[in-house]
Short mmCIF file of C-alpha atoms and ligand atoms in Angstrom, two decimals:
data_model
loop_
_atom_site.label_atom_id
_atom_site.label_comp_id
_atom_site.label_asym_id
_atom_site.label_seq_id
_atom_site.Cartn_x
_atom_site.Cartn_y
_atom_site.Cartn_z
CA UNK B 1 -2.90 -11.74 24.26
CA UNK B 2 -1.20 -14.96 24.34
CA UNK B 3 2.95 -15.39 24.10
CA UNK B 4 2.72 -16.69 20.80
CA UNK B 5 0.61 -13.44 19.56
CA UNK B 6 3.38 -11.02 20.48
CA UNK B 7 6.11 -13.26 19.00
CA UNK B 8 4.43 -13.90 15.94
CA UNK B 9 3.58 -9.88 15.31
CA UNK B 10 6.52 -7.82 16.92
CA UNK B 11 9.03 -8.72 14.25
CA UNK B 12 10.79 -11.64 12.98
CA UNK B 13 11.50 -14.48 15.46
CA UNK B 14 14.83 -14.99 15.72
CA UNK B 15 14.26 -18.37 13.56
CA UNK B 16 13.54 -16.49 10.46
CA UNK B 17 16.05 -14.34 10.59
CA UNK B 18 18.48 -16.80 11.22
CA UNK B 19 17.45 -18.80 8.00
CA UNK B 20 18.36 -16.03 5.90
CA UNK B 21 20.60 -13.06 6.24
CA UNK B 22 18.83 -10.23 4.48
CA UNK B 23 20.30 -7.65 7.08
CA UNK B 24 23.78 -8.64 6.03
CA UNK B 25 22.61 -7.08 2.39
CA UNK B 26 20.94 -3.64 3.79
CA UNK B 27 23.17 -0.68 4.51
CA UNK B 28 23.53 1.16 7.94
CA UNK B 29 20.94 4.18 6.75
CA UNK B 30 18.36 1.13 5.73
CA UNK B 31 18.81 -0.60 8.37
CA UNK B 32 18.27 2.34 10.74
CA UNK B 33 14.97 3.04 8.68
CA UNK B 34 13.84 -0.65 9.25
CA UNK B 35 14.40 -0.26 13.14
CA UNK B 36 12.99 2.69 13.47
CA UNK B 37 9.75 1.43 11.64
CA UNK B 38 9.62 -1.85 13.45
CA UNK B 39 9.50 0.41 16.64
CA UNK B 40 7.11 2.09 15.45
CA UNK B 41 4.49 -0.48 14.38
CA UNK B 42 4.95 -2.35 17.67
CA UNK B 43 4.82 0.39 19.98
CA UNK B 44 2.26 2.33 18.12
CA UNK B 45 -0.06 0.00 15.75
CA UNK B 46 -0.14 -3.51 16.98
CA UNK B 47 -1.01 -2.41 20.56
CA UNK B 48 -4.54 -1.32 19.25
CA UNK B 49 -4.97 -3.24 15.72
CA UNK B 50 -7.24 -5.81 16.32
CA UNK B 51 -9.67 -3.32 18.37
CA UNK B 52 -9.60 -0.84 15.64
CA UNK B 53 -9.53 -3.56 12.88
CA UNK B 54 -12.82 -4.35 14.67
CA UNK B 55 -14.63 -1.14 14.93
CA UNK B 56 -13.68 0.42 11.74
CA UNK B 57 -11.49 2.77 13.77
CA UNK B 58 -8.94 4.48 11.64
CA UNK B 59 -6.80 6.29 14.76
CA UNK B 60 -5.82 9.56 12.61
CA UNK B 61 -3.58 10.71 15.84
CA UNK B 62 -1.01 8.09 14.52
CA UNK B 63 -0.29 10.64 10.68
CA UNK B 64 1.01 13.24 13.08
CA UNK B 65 3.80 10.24 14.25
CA UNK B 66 4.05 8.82 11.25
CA UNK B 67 5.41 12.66 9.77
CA UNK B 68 7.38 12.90 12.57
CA UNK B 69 8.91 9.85 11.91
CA UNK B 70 9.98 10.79 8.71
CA UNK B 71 7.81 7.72 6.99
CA UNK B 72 5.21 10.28 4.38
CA UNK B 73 7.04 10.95 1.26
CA UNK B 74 10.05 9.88 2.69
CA UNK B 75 11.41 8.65 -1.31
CA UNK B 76 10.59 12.36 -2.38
CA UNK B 77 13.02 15.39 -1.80
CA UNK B 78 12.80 18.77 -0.65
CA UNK B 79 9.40 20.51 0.93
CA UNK B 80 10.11 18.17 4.46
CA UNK B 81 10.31 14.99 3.00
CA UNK B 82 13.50 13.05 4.14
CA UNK B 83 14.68 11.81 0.59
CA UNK B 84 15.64 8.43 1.61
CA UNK B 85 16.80 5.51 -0.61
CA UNK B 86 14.11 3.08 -2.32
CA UNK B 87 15.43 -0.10 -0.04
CA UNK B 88 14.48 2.47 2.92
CA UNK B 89 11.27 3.12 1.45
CA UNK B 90 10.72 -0.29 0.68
CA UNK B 91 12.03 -1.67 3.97
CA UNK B 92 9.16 0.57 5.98
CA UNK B 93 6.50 -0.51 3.85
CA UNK B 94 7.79 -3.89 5.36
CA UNK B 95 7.63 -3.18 8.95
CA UNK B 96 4.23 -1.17 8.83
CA UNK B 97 2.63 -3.98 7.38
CA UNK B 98 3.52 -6.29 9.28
CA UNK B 99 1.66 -4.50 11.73
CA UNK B 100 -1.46 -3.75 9.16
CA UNK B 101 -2.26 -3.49 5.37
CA UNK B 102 -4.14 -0.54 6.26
CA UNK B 103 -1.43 1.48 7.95
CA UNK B 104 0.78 0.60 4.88
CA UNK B 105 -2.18 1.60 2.61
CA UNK B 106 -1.89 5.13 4.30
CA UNK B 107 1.74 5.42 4.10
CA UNK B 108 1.35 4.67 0.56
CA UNK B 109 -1.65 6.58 -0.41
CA UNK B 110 0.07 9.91 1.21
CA UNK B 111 3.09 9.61 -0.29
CA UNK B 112 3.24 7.13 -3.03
CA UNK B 113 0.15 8.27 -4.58
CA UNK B 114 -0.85 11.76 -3.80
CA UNK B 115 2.48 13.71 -2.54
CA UNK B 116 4.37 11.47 -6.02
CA UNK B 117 1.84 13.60 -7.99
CA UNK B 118 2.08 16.81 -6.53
CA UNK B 119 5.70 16.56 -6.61
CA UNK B 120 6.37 15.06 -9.85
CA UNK B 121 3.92 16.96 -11.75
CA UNK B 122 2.52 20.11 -9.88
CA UNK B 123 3.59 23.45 -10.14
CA UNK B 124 6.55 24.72 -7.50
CA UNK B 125 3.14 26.82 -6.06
CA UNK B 126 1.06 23.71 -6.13
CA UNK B 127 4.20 22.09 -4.18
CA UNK B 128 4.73 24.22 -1.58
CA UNK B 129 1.19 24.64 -0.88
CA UNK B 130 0.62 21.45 0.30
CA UNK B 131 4.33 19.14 0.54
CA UNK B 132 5.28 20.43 3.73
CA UNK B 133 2.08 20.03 5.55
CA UNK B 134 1.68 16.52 4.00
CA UNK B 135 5.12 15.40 5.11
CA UNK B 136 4.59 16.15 8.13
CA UNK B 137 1.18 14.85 8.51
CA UNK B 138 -0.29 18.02 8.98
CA UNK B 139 -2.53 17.39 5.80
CA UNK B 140 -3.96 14.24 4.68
CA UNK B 141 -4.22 13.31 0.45
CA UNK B 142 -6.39 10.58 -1.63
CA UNK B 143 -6.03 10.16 -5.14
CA UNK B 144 -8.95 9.66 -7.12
CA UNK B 145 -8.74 7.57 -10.39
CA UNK B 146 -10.64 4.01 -9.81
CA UNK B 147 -14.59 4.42 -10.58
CA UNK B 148 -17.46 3.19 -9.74
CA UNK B 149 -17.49 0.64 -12.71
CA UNK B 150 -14.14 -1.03 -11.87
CA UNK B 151 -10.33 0.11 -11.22
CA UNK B 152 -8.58 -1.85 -14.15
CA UNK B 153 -9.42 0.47 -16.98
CA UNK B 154 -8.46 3.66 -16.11
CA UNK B 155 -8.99 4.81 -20.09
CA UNK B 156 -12.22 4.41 -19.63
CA UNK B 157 -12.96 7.10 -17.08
CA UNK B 158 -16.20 9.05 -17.36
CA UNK B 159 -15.39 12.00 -14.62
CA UNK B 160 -14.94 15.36 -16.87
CA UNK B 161 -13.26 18.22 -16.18
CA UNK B 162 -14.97 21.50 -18.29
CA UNK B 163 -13.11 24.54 -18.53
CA UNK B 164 -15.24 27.64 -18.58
CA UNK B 165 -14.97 30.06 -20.97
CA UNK B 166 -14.73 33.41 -19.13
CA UNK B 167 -13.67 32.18 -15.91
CA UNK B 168 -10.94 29.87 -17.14
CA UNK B 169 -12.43 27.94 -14.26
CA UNK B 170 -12.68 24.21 -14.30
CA UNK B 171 -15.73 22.26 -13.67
CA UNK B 172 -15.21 18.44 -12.16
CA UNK B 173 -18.29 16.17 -12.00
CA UNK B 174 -17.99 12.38 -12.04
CA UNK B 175 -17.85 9.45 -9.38
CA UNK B 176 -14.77 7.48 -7.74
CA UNK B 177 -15.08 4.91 -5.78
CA UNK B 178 -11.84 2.81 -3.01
CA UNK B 179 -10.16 5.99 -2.32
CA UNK B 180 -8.81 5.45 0.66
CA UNK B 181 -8.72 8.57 3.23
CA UNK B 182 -10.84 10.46 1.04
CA UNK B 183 -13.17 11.37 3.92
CA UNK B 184 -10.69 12.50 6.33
CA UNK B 185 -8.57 13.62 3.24
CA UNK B 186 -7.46 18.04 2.73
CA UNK B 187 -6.60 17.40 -0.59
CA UNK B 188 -7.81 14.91 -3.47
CA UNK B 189 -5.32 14.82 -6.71
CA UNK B 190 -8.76 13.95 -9.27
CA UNK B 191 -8.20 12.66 -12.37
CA UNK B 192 -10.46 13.12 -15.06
CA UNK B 193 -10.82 13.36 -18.68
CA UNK B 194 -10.69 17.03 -20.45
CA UNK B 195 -10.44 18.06 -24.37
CA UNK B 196 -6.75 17.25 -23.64
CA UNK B 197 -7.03 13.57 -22.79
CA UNK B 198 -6.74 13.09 -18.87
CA UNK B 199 -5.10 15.54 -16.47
CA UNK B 200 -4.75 15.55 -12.79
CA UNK B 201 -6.50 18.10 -10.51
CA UNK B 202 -6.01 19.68 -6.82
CA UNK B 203 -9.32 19.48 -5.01
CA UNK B 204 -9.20 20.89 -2.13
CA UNK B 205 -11.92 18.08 0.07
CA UNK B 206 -13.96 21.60 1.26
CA UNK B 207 -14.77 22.58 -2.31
CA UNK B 208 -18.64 22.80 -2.74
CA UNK B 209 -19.91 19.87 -4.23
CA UNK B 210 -17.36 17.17 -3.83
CA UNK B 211 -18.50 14.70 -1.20
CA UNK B 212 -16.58 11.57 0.36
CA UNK B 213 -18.22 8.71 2.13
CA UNK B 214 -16.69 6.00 3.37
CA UNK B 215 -17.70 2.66 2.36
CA UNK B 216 -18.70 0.81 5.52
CA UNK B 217 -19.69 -2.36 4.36
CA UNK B 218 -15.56 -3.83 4.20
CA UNK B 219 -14.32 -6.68 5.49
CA UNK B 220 -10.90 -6.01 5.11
CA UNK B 221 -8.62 -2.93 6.03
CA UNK B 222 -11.00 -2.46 8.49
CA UNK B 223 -8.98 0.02 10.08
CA UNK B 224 -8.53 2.38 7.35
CA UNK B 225 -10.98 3.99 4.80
CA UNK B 226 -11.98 3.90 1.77
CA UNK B 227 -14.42 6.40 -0.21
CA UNK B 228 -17.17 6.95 -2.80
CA UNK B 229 -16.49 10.29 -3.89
CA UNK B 230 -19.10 12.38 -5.67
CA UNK B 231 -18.22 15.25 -7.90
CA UNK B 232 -21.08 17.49 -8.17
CA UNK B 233 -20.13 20.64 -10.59
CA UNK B 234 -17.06 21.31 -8.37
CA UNK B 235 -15.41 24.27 -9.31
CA UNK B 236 -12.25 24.96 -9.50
CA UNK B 237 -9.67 27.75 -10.31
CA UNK B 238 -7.37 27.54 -13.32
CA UNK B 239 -4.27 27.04 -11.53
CA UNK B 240 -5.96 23.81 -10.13
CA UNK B 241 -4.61 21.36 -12.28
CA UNK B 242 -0.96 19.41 -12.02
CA UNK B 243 0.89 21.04 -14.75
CA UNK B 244 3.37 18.88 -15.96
CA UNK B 245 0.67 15.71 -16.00
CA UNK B 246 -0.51 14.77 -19.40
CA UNK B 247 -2.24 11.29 -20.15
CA UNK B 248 -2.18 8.06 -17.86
CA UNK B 249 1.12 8.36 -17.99
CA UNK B 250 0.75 10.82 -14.98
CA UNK B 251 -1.52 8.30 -12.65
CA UNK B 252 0.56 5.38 -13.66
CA UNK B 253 3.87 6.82 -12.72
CA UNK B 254 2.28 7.04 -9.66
CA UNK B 255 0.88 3.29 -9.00
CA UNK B 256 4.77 2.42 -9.73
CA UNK B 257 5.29 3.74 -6.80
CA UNK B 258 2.79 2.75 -4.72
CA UNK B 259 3.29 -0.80 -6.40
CA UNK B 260 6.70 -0.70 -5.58
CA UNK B 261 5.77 0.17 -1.91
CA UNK B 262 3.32 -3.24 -2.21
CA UNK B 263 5.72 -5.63 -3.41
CA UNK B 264 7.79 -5.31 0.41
CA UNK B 265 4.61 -4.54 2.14
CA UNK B 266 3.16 -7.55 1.76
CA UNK B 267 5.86 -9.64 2.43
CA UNK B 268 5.83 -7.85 5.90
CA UNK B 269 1.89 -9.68 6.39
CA UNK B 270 3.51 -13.07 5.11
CA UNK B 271 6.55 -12.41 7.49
CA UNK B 272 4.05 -12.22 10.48
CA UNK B 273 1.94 -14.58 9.58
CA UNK B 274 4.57 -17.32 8.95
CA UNK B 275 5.97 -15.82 12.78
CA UNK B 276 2.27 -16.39 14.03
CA UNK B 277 2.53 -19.98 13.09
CA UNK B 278 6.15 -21.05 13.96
CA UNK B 279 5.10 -19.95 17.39
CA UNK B 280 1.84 -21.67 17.60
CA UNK B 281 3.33 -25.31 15.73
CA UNK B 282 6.52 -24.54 18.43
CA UNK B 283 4.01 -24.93 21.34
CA UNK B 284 0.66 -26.90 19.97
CA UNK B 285 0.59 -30.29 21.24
CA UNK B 286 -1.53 -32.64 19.16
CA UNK B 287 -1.11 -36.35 19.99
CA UNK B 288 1.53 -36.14 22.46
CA UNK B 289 3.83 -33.27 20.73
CA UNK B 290 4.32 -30.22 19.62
CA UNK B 291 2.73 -29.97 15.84
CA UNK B 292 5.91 -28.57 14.80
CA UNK B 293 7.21 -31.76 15.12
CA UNK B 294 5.58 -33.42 12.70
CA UNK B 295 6.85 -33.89 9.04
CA UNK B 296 3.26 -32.06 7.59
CA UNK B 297 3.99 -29.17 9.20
CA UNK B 298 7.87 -28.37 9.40
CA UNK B 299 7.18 -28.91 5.71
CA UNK B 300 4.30 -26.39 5.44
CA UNK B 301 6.79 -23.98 7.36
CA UNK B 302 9.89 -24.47 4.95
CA UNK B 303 7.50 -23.52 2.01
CA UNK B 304 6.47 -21.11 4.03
CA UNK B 305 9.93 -19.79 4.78
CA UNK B 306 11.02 -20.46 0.61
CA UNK B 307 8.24 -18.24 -1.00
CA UNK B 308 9.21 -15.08 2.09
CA UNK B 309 12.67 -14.69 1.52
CA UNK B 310 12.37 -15.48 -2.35
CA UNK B 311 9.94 -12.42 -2.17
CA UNK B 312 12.06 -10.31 0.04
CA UNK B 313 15.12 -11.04 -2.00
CA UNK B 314 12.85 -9.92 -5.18
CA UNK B 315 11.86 -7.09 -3.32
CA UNK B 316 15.21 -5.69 -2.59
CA UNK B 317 16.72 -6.90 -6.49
CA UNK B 318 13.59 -4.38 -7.48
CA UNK B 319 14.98 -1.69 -5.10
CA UNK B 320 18.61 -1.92 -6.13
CA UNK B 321 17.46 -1.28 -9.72
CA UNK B 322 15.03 1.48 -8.60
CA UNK B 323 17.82 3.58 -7.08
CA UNK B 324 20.08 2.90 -9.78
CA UNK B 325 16.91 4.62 -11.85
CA UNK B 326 17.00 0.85 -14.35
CA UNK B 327 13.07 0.08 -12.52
CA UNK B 328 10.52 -0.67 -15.15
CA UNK B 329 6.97 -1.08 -15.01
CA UNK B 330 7.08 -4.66 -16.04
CA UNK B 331 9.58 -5.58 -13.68
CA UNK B 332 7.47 -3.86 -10.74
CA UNK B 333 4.58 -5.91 -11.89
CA UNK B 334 6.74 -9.51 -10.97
CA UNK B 335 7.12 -8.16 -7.76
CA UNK B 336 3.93 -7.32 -7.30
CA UNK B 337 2.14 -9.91 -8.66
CA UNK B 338 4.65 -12.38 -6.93
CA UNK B 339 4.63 -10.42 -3.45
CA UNK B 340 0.80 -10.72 -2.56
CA UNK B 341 0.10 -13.95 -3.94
CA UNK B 342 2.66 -15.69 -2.25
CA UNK B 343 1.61 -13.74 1.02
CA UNK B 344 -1.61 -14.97 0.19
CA UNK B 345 -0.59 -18.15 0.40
CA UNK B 346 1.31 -18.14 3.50
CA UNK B 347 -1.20 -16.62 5.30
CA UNK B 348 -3.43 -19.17 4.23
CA UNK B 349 -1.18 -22.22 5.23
CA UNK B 350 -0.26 -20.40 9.01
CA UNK B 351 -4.08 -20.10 9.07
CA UNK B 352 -4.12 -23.93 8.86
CA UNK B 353 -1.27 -24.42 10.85
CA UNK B 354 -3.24 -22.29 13.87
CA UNK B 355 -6.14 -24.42 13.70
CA UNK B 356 -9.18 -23.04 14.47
CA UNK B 357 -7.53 -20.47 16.67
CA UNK B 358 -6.19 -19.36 12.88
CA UNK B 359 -9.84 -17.67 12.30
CA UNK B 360 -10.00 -15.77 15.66
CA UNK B 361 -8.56 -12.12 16.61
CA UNK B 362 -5.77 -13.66 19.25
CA UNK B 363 -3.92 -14.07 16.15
CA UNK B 364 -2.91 -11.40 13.24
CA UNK B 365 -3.76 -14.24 10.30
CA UNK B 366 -7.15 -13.67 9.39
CA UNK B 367 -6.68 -10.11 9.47
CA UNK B 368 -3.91 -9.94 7.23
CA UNK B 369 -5.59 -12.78 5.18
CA UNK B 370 -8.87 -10.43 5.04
CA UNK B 371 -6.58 -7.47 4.34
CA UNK B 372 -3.98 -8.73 1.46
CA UNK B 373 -7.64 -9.42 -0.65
CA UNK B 374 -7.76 -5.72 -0.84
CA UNK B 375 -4.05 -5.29 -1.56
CA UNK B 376 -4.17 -7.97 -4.16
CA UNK B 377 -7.40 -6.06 -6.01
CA UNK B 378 -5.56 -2.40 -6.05
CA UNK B 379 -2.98 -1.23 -7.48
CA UNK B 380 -3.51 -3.92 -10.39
CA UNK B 381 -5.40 -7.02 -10.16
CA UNK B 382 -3.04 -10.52 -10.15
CA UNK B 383 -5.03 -10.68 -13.97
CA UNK B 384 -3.55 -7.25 -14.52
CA UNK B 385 -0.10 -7.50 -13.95
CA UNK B 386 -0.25 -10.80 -15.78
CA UNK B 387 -1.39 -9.27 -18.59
CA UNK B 388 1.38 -6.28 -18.70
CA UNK B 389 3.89 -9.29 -18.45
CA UNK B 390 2.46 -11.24 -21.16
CA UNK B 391 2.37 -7.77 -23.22
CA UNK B 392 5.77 -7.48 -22.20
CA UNK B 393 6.49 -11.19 -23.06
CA UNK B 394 4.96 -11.00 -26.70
CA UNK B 395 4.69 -7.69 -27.60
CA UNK B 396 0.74 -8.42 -28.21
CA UNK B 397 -1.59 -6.45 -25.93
CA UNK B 398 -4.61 -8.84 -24.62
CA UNK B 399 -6.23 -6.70 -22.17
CA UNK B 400 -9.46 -6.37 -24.19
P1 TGC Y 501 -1.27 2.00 -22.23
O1 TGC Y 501 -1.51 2.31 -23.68
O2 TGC Y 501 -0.53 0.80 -21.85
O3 TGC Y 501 -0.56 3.27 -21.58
C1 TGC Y 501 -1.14 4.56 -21.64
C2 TGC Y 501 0.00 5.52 -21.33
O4 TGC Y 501 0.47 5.24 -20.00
C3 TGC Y 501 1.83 4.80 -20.07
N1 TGC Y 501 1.98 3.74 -19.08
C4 TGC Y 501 2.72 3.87 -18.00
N2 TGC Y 501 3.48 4.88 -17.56
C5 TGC Y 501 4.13 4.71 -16.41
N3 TGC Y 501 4.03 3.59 -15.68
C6 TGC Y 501 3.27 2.55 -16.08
N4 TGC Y 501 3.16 1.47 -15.32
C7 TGC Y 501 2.58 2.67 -17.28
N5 TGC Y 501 1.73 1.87 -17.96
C8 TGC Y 501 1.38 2.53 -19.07
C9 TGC Y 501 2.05 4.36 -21.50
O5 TGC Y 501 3.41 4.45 -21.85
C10 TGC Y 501 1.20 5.33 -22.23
O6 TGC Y 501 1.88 6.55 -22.27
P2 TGC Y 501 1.72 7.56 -23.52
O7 TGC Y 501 2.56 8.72 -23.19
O8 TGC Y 501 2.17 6.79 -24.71
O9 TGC Y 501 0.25 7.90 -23.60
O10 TGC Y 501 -2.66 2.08 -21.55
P3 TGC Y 501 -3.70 1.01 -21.38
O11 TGC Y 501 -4.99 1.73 -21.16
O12 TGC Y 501 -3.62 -0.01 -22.51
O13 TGC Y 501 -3.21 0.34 -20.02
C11 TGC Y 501 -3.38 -0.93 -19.80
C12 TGC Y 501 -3.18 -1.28 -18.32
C13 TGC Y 501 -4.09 -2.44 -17.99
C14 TGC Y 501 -1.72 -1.69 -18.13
C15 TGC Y 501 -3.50 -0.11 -17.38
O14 TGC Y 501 -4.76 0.32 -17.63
C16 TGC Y 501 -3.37 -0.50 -15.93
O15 TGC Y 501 -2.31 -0.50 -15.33
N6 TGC Y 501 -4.53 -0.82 -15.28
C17 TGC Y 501 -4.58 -1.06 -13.86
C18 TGC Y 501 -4.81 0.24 -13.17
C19 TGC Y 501 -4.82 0.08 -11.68
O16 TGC Y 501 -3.84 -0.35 -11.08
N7 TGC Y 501 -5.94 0.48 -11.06
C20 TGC Y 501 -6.11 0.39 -9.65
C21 TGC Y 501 -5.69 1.69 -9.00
S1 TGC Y 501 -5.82 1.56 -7.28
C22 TGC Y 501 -6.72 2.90 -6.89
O17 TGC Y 501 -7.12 3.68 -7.69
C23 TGC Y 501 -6.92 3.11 -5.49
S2 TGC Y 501 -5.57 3.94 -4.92
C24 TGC Y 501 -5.39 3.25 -3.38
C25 TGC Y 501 -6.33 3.87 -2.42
O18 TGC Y 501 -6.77 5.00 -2.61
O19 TGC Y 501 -6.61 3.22 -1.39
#
């Protein structure tokens, strides 16, 4: 691993953070959180990324240290989970992907997605069935909504849930497909469409019939999973479904969060990419000097620098308004449709910068290049959250 590689992915050089003084606008409990996720990711993640980026690996031994860490539902309260501040939340997503987009995805799937649902809408039964294990990374959740046929039109679901008349038993059968941790999931919160519009389901992952299999053929987030699930007549007790969940409503409260978790996630993948390449132009000698010294490329690296703390700046503005409880859905789609296209971007320009040592594994660019495709197709497409802002704009939908 070459000097530039470790400065580039442990954390901020000291350049960046001297630019800009975010720190001086986090308090002492945030910036504790932030620490004690940057440890984390470069003790625990970037050590064996790029191996198990390679080989599909997704190391489950790390859920166990991520509950202990406090990071799994950590926004949520009660049932183990710490009941931090959104900046906190927000401020982990950071550091964890900086390491990877698919360690963040994890974080986020856990808690953002599944243990938001069971908490916001299940029963205190349903809660304390599974909360405490999941906080602690004891058990592992997915949540099931995208389909086979695309993840942008969540009305148009065709997975039914059938209640049976004697039994009261309900009756799941229907497809999903990008569920990440499905496969190595205990729990999958399955939404699906009943006589009373959509409601969300518990599925235990050992119920006969429902099958998860991850889809091998990714490119990016190679070191997490993501599912096909099959729903095959899986049946299910009455008490199954998340009480207090009625509509999309329920599943789109919970991409908030999750989308919320994205919009500082991905600025931690810009952050160390834009780290990978101040390094490399610091040290690169092309005709006689170091690359950074050239006017191209110091002016590459202030855009560079512009869009990341513009984003990070957003990012926090989004979390001060989400603890003051003032965070809409439209606003959440600026900072997510901002966040991962301007990471895009940088990690395209520090792939330049790196030459054609920019395409190769001694560097974290491509990955996070390969990975922020993914994070910039869930969650909302870049066409989605457009489209929610240009609702929000004109008051005229024009998603159809
Ligand atoms: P629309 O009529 O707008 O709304 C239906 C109901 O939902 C409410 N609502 C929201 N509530 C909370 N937060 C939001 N962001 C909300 N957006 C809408 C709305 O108020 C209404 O409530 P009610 O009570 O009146 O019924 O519904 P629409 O069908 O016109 O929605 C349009 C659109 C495009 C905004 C929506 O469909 C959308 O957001 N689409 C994108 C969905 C998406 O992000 N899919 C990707 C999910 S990623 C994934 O599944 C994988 S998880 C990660 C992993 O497992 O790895």
């Amino acid at each position: 691993m070459t000097d530039e590689r470790q400065g580039g992915a442990c954390g901020p050089t000291p350049l960046v953070d001297e630019v800009f003084d975010i720190e001086a606008l986090l308090s002492d409990d945030e910036l504790a959180w932030q620490l004690k996720a940057r440890e984390f990711a470069t003790r625990r993640i970037l050590p064996i990324i790029e191996d198990d980026f390679e080989n599909k690996h997704f190391r489950q031994e790390l859920v166990a240290e991520l509950g202990a860490a406090g990071f799994l539902g950590m926004h949520l309260t009660g049932y183990g989970c710490a009941g931090a501040g959104a900046v906190a939340y927000g401020l982990v997503c950071q550091e964890i992907e900086a390491a990877d987009s698919g360690w963040r995805t994890f974080v986020s799937v856990q808690g953002s997605l599944a243990m938001t649902a069971i908490h916001k809408f299940g029963s205190e039964e349903q809660r304390q069935r599974w909360l405490p294990g999941m906080a602690a990374g004891a058990l592992i959740g997915c949540f099931a909504l995208t389909e086979p046929t695309g993840g942008s039109d969540p009305a148009g679901m065709s997975t039914t849930a059938t209640r049976e008349g004697l039994s009261g038993d309900w009756v799941l059968d229907g497809s999903k497909r990008w569920i990440g941790m499905a496969s190595v999931a205990d729990v999958a919160v399955v939404w699906a469409q009943t006589d009373d519009g959509v409601r969300g389901f518990l599925v235990p992952t050992s119920t006969p019939g429902f099958t998860a299999t991850p889809i091998d053929t990714k490119l990016s987030m190679r070191a997490s999973i993501q599912c096909d699930i099959r729903l095959d007549g899986v049946r299910l007790p009455a008490d199954a479904m998340l009480p207090d969940a009625r509509g999309l409503s329920g599943p789109f409260s919970c991409l908030n969060e999750a989308r919320f978790g994205i919009v500082w996630g991905a600025m931690g993948a810009a952050r160390s990419c834009l780290d990978a390449a101040i390094g490399r132009a610091r040290t690169r000698e092309v005709f006689g000097k170091p690359i950074g010294a050239t006017q191209l490329i110091q002016a590459k690296l202030a855009d560079m620098l512009v869009e990341y703390e513009k984003g990070v700046l957003l990012a926090l503005h989004l979390g001060r308004l989400k603890q003051r409880g003032a965070l809409t859905p439209a606003q959440i789609s600026v900072g997510k449709l901002n966040s991962v296209r301007e990471a895009l971007r940088i990690a395209s320009e520090a792939r330049s910068i790196l030459g054609g040592d920019g395409v190769t594994s001694e560097f974290p660019v491509m990955r996070h290049l390969a990975n922020l495709e993914s994070v910039r197709t869930y969650e909302g497409t870049d066409e989605i959250h457009q489209l929610v802002l240009g609702r929000a704009l004109t008051g005229l939908s024009a998603f159809a």
